[in-house]
PDB file of C-alpha atoms in Angstrom:
ATOM      1  CA  MET A   2      -6.856  -3.242  15.897  1.00  0.00           C
ATOM      2  CA  ARG A   3      -4.485  -0.401  16.760  1.00  0.00           C
ATOM      3  CA  ARG A   4      -5.861   1.742  13.894  1.00  0.00           C
ATOM      4  CA  ARG A   5      -9.446   1.151  15.019  1.00  0.00           C
ATOM      5  CA  LEU A   6      -8.515   2.000  18.610  1.00  0.00           C
ATOM      6  CA  THR A   7      -6.789   5.200  17.460  1.00  0.00           C
ATOM      7  CA  LEU A   8      -9.890   6.222  15.506  1.00  0.00           C
ATOM      8  CA  ALA A   9     -12.170   5.409  18.447  1.00  0.00           C
ATOM      9  CA  ARG A  10      -9.951   7.425  20.799  1.00  0.00           C
ATOM     10  CA  ALA A  11     -10.035  10.379  18.383  1.00  0.00           C
ATOM     11  CA  LEU A  12     -13.846  10.307  18.443  1.00  0.00           C
ATOM     12  CA  VAL A  13     -14.254  10.291  22.240  1.00  0.00           C
ATOM     13  CA  ASN A  14     -14.660  14.090  22.440  1.00  0.00           C
ATOM     14  CA  ASP A  15     -17.108  14.146  19.506  1.00  0.00           C
ATOM     15  CA  PRO A  16     -14.947  16.467  17.350  1.00  0.00           C
ATOM     16  CA  GLU A  17     -16.226  18.349  14.322  1.00  0.00           C
ATOM     17  CA  LEU A  18     -12.790  18.143  12.676  1.00  0.00           C
ATOM     18  CA  LEU A  19     -10.752  14.946  12.427  1.00  0.00           C
ATOM     19  CA  VAL A  20      -7.174  15.104  11.171  1.00  0.00           C
ATOM     20  CA  LEU A  21      -6.064  11.661   9.994  1.00  0.00           C
ATOM     21  CA  ASP A  22      -2.617  10.745   8.720  1.00  0.00           C
ATOM     22  CA  GLU A  23      -2.451   7.547   6.660  1.00  0.00           C
ATOM     23  CA  PRO A  24      -5.458   5.993   8.474  1.00  0.00           C
ATOM     24  CA  THR A  25      -5.363   2.604   6.724  1.00  0.00           C
ATOM     25  CA  THR A  26      -1.681   2.049   5.991  1.00  0.00           C
ATOM     26  CA  GLY A  27      -0.724  -1.543   6.689  1.00  0.00           C
ATOM     27  CA  LEU A  28      -4.273  -2.828   7.120  1.00  0.00           C
ATOM     28  CA  ASP A  29      -5.687  -5.931   5.486  1.00  0.00           C
ATOM     29  CA  PRO A  30      -8.573  -5.406   3.010  1.00  0.00           C
ATOM     30  CA  GLN A  31     -11.332  -6.208   5.531  1.00  0.00           C
ATOM     31  CA  ALA A  32      -9.989  -3.807   8.156  1.00  0.00           C
ATOM     32  CA  ARG A  33      -9.408  -1.104   5.528  1.00  0.00           C
ATOM     33  CA  GLN A  34     -13.003  -1.438   4.270  1.00  0.00           C
ATOM     34  CA  HIS A  35     -14.274  -1.230   7.870  1.00  0.00           C
ATOM     35  CA  ILE A  36     -12.329   1.992   8.516  1.00  0.00           C
ATOM     36  CA  TRP A  37     -13.489   3.493   5.198  1.00  0.00           C
ATOM     37  CA  GLU A  38     -17.129   2.712   6.055  1.00  0.00           C
ATOM     38  CA  ARG A  39     -16.719   4.385   9.448  1.00  0.00           C
ATOM     39  CA  LEU A  40     -15.120   7.463   7.890  1.00  0.00           C
ATOM     40  CA  GLN A  41     -17.949   7.696   5.332  1.00  0.00           C
ATOM     41  CA  ARG A  42     -20.453   7.623   8.210  1.00  0.00           C
ATOM     42  CA  LEU A  43     -18.549  10.423   9.939  1.00  0.00           C
ATOM     43  CA  LYS A  44     -18.715  12.488   6.746  1.00  0.00           C
ATOM     44  CA  GLY A  45     -22.456  11.797   6.645  1.00  0.00           C
ATOM     45  CA  GLU A  46     -22.659  13.273  10.159  1.00  0.00           C
ATOM     46  CA  GLN A  47     -21.280  16.536   8.720  1.00  0.00           C
ATOM     47  CA  ARG A  48     -17.866  16.133  10.308  1.00  0.00           C
ATOM     48  CA  THR A  49     -14.861  17.487   8.482  1.00  0.00           C
ATOM     49  CA  LEU A  50     -12.082  15.028   7.718  1.00  0.00           C
ATOM     50  CA  LEU A  51      -8.604  16.229   6.828  1.00  0.00           C
ATOM     51  CA  LEU A  52      -6.837  13.193   5.452  1.00  0.00           C
ATOM     52  CA  THR A  53      -3.262  12.725   4.328  1.00  0.00           C
ATOM     53  CA  THR A  54      -2.505   9.559   2.428  1.00  0.00           C
ATOM     54  CA  HIS A  55      -0.244   8.061  -0.194  1.00  0.00           C
ATOM     55  CA  TYR A  56      -2.952   5.507  -0.912  1.00  0.00           C
ATOM     56  CA  MET A  57      -4.754   7.013  -3.900  1.00  0.00           C
ATOM     57  CA  GLU A  58      -7.729   4.635  -3.756  1.00  0.00           C
ATOM     58  CA  GLU A  59      -8.353   5.882  -0.227  1.00  0.00           C
ATOM     59  CA  ALA A  60      -8.254   9.512  -1.347  1.00  0.00           C
ATOM     60  CA  GLU A  61     -10.482   8.768  -4.317  1.00  0.00           C
ATOM     61  CA  ARG A  62     -13.091   7.030  -2.145  1.00  0.00           C
ATOM     62  CA  LEU A  63     -13.112   9.415   0.808  1.00  0.00           C
ATOM     63  CA  ALA A  64     -12.233  12.887  -0.447  1.00  0.00           C
ATOM     64  CA  ASP A  65     -14.704  15.522  -1.518  1.00  0.00           C
ATOM     65  CA  ARG A  66     -11.639  17.479  -2.681  1.00  0.00           C
ATOM     66  CA  ALA A  67      -8.112  16.190  -3.174  1.00  0.00           C
ATOM     67  CA  ALA A  68      -4.854  18.077  -3.439  1.00  0.00           C
ATOM     68  CA  ILE A  69      -1.888  16.486  -5.164  1.00  0.00           C
ATOM     69  CA  ILE A  70       1.310  17.703  -3.545  1.00  0.00           C
ATOM     70  CA  ASP A  71       4.733  17.367  -5.115  1.00  0.00           C
ATOM     71  CA  GLY A  72       7.884  18.743  -3.547  1.00  0.00           C
ATOM     72  CA  GLY A  73       5.831  20.536  -0.900  1.00  0.00           C
ATOM     73  CA  HIS A  74       3.692  22.397  -3.458  1.00  0.00           C
ATOM     74  CA  ILE A  75       0.074  21.811  -4.415  1.00  0.00           C
ATOM     75  CA  ILE A  76       0.139  21.051  -8.130  1.00  0.00           C
ATOM     76  CA  ALA A  77      -3.542  20.170  -8.572  1.00  0.00           C
ATOM     77  CA  CYS A  78      -6.645  20.429  -6.410  1.00  0.00           C
ATOM     78  CA  ASP A  79     -10.239  19.507  -7.183  1.00  0.00           C
ATOM     79  CA  THR A  80     -12.688  16.663  -6.688  1.00  0.00           C
ATOM     80  CA  PRO A  81     -11.118  13.276  -7.453  1.00  0.00           C
ATOM     81  CA  ARG A  82     -13.418  12.803 -10.470  1.00  0.00           C
ATOM     82  CA  ALA A  83     -12.589  16.272 -11.826  1.00  0.00           C
ATOM     83  CA  LEU A  84      -8.837  15.653 -11.410  1.00  0.00           C
ATOM     84  CA  ILE A  85      -9.164  12.418 -13.356  1.00  0.00           C
ATOM     85  CA  ALA A  86     -11.292  14.021 -16.079  1.00  0.00           C
ATOM     86  CA  ARG A  87      -8.899  16.958 -16.448  1.00  0.00           C
ATOM     87  CA  HIS A  88      -5.551  15.173 -16.405  1.00  0.00           C
ATOM     88  CA  ILE A  89      -5.870  11.664 -17.852  1.00  0.00           C
ATOM     89  CA  GLU A  90      -7.745   9.653 -20.448  1.00  0.00           C
ATOM     90  CA  PRO A  91     -10.657   7.806 -18.809  1.00  0.00           C
ATOM     91  CA  HIS A  92      -9.915   4.266 -20.079  1.00  0.00           C
ATOM     92  CA  VAL A  93      -6.812   2.186 -19.340  1.00  0.00           C
ATOM     93  CA  VAL A  94      -5.542  -1.219 -20.388  1.00  0.00           C
ATOM     94  CA  GLU A  95      -2.640  -2.790 -18.531  1.00  0.00           C
ATOM     95  CA  LEU A  96      -0.513  -5.206 -20.536  1.00  0.00           C
ATOM     96  CA  ARG A  97       1.973  -7.252 -18.534  1.00  0.00           C
ATOM     97  CA  GLY A  98       4.832  -9.516 -19.526  1.00  0.00           C
ATOM     98  CA  ALA A  99       4.431 -11.080 -22.961  1.00  0.00           C
ATOM     99  CA  SER A 100       1.383  -8.941 -23.774  1.00  0.00           C
ATOM    100  CA  GLY A 101       3.314  -5.765 -23.009  1.00  0.00           C
ATOM    101  CA  ARG A 102       6.276  -6.911 -25.074  1.00  0.00           C
ATOM    102  CA  ALA A 103       3.960  -7.782 -27.990  1.00  0.00           C
ATOM    103  CA  TRP A 104       2.334  -4.341 -27.822  1.00  0.00           C
ATOM    104  CA  ARG A 105       5.727  -2.607 -27.847  1.00  0.00           C
ATOM    105  CA  GLU A 106       6.831  -4.682 -30.842  1.00  0.00           C
ATOM    106  CA  ARG A 107       3.695  -3.654 -32.756  1.00  0.00           C
ATOM    107  CA  GLU A 108       3.722  -0.083 -31.498  1.00  0.00           C
ATOM    108  CA  HIS A 109       5.220   1.207 -34.765  1.00  0.00           C
ATOM    109  CA  ASP A 110       2.035  -0.017 -36.495  1.00  0.00           C
ATOM    110  CA  HIS A 111      -0.223   2.136 -34.303  1.00  0.00           C
ATOM    111  CA  ASP A 112      -1.308   5.546 -35.371  1.00  0.00           C
ATOM    112  CA  SER A 113      -2.265   7.788 -32.493  1.00  0.00           C
ATOM    113  CA  ASN A 114      -5.948   6.878 -32.955  1.00  0.00           C
ATOM    114  CA  GLY A 115      -6.639   8.376 -29.547  1.00  0.00           C
ATOM    115  CA  LEU A 116      -4.294   5.932 -27.804  1.00  0.00           C
ATOM    116  CA  ARG A 117      -1.405   6.902 -25.561  1.00  0.00           C
ATOM    117  CA  THR A 118       1.112   4.264 -24.470  1.00  0.00           C
ATOM    118  CA  GLU A 119       3.335   4.396 -21.410  1.00  0.00           C
ATOM    119  CA  ALA A 120       5.899   1.707 -20.566  1.00  0.00           C
ATOM    120  CA  VAL A 121       6.511   1.075 -16.869  1.00  0.00           C
ATOM    121  CA  GLY A 122       9.054  -1.686 -16.476  1.00  0.00           C
ATOM    122  CA  GLU A 123       7.531  -4.875 -17.879  1.00  0.00           C
ATOM    123  CA  THR A 124       4.054  -3.333 -17.932  1.00  0.00           C
ATOM    124  CA  VAL A 125       2.608  -1.241 -20.738  1.00  0.00           C
ATOM    125  CA  LEU A 126      -0.274   1.094 -19.956  1.00  0.00           C
ATOM    126  CA  VAL A 127      -2.459   2.121 -22.871  1.00  0.00           C
ATOM    127  CA  TYR A 128      -4.754   5.096 -22.259  1.00  0.00           C
ATOM    128  CA  ALA A 129      -7.670   6.185 -24.438  1.00  0.00           C
ATOM    129  CA  SER A 130     -10.624   8.540 -24.507  1.00  0.00           C
ATOM    130  CA  SER A 131     -12.828   5.822 -25.988  1.00  0.00           C
ATOM    131  CA  GLY A 132     -13.109   2.493 -24.194  1.00  0.00           C
ATOM    132  CA  GLU A 133     -14.551   0.876 -27.304  1.00  0.00           C
ATOM    133  CA  THR A 134     -11.651   2.019 -29.489  1.00  0.00           C
ATOM    134  CA  LEU A 135      -9.138   0.914 -26.884  1.00  0.00           C
ATOM    135  CA  LEU A 136     -10.622  -2.547 -26.375  1.00  0.00           C
ATOM    136  CA  THR A 137     -11.089  -3.134 -30.109  1.00  0.00           C
ATOM    137  CA  ARG A 138      -7.465  -2.237 -30.794  1.00  0.00           C
ATOM    138  CA  VAL A 139      -6.039  -4.285 -27.909  1.00  0.00           C
ATOM    139  CA  ASP A 140      -8.234  -7.296 -28.706  1.00  0.00           C
ATOM    140  CA  HIS A 141      -7.125  -7.126 -32.348  1.00  0.00           C
ATOM    141  CA  ASP A 142      -3.422  -6.695 -31.609  1.00  0.00           C
ATOM    142  CA  ILE A 143      -2.951  -8.713 -28.422  1.00  0.00           C
ATOM    143  CA  GLY A 144      -5.982 -10.861 -27.712  1.00  0.00           C
ATOM    144  CA  GLY A 145      -7.592 -11.228 -24.308  1.00  0.00           C
ATOM    145  CA  ASP A 146      -4.540 -11.141 -22.024  1.00  0.00           C
ATOM    146  CA  TYR A 147      -4.974  -7.684 -20.444  1.00  0.00           C
ATOM    147  CA  LEU A 148      -6.573  -5.812 -17.575  1.00  0.00           C
ATOM    148  CA  TYR A 149      -9.098  -3.134 -18.536  1.00  0.00           C
ATOM    149  CA  ARG A 150      -9.979  -0.533 -15.909  1.00  0.00           C
ATOM    150  CA  PRO A 151     -11.131   3.052 -15.555  1.00  0.00           C
ATOM    151  CA  ALA A 152      -8.441   5.652 -14.958  1.00  0.00           C
ATOM    152  CA  ASN A 153      -7.976   6.534 -11.306  1.00  0.00           C
ATOM    153  CA  LEU A 154      -6.371   9.094  -9.036  1.00  0.00           C
ATOM    154  CA  GLU A 155      -3.121   7.119  -8.947  1.00  0.00           C
ATOM    155  CA  ASP A 156      -2.840   7.484 -12.741  1.00  0.00           C
ATOM    156  CA  VAL A 157      -3.279  11.236 -12.311  1.00  0.00           C
ATOM    157  CA  PHE A 158      -0.744  11.426  -9.486  1.00  0.00           C
ATOM    158  CA  LEU A 159       1.868   9.563 -11.535  1.00  0.00           C
ATOM    159  CA  ARG A 160       1.157  11.622 -14.651  1.00  0.00           C
ATOM    160  CA  LEU A 161       1.571  14.896 -12.772  1.00  0.00           C
ATOM    161  CA  THR A 162       4.522  13.946 -10.556  1.00  0.00           C
ATOM    162  CA  GLY A 163       6.349  11.390 -12.708  1.00  0.00           C
ATOM    163  CA  ARG A 164       7.197   7.793 -12.002  1.00  0.00           C
ATOM    164  CA  GLN A 165      10.729   8.208 -10.724  1.00  0.00           C
ATOM    165  CA  VAL A 166      11.296   7.561  -7.027  1.00  0.00           C
ATOM    166  CA  ARG A 167      12.561  10.618  -5.200  1.00  0.00           C
ATOM    167  CA  ASN A 168      13.852  11.045  -1.676  1.00  0.00           C
ATOM    168  CA  TYR A 169      12.856  14.334  -0.110  1.00  0.00           C
TER     169      TYR A 169
END
């Protein structure tokens, strides 16, 4: 409710430019969707939104252009779709737990075949340019215990900035 009130208060003077910092942090999915719908309507009214967020899905959904900042420097800037297309393979499979361990054990059997594997703790991410190739290979090697998804802005952010936690 506080986030909605803050947004409503910001709109009282009918501004052309809205500067929003982390507008949906800490919100439940219904409230977040409500705020996103309202912000989309504001964009449709030709208002300019300047949004800072660590929530990559939010940036991907709302931004016409996104800048990825690391260490205070812009390291990439473009539309979310263009950033994804330029910096990461479009198809991703997430293998968790036993599936991830099985993939790592068989990894020596894999030629590159357009697949790139990244281990993140107990999860293995497998990226590919071809969804068909990726799914065929994972189905053959692992079976059906995986999550298939398109690459997203979070994948790009982590690829460009690294996965280690840093305190600035």
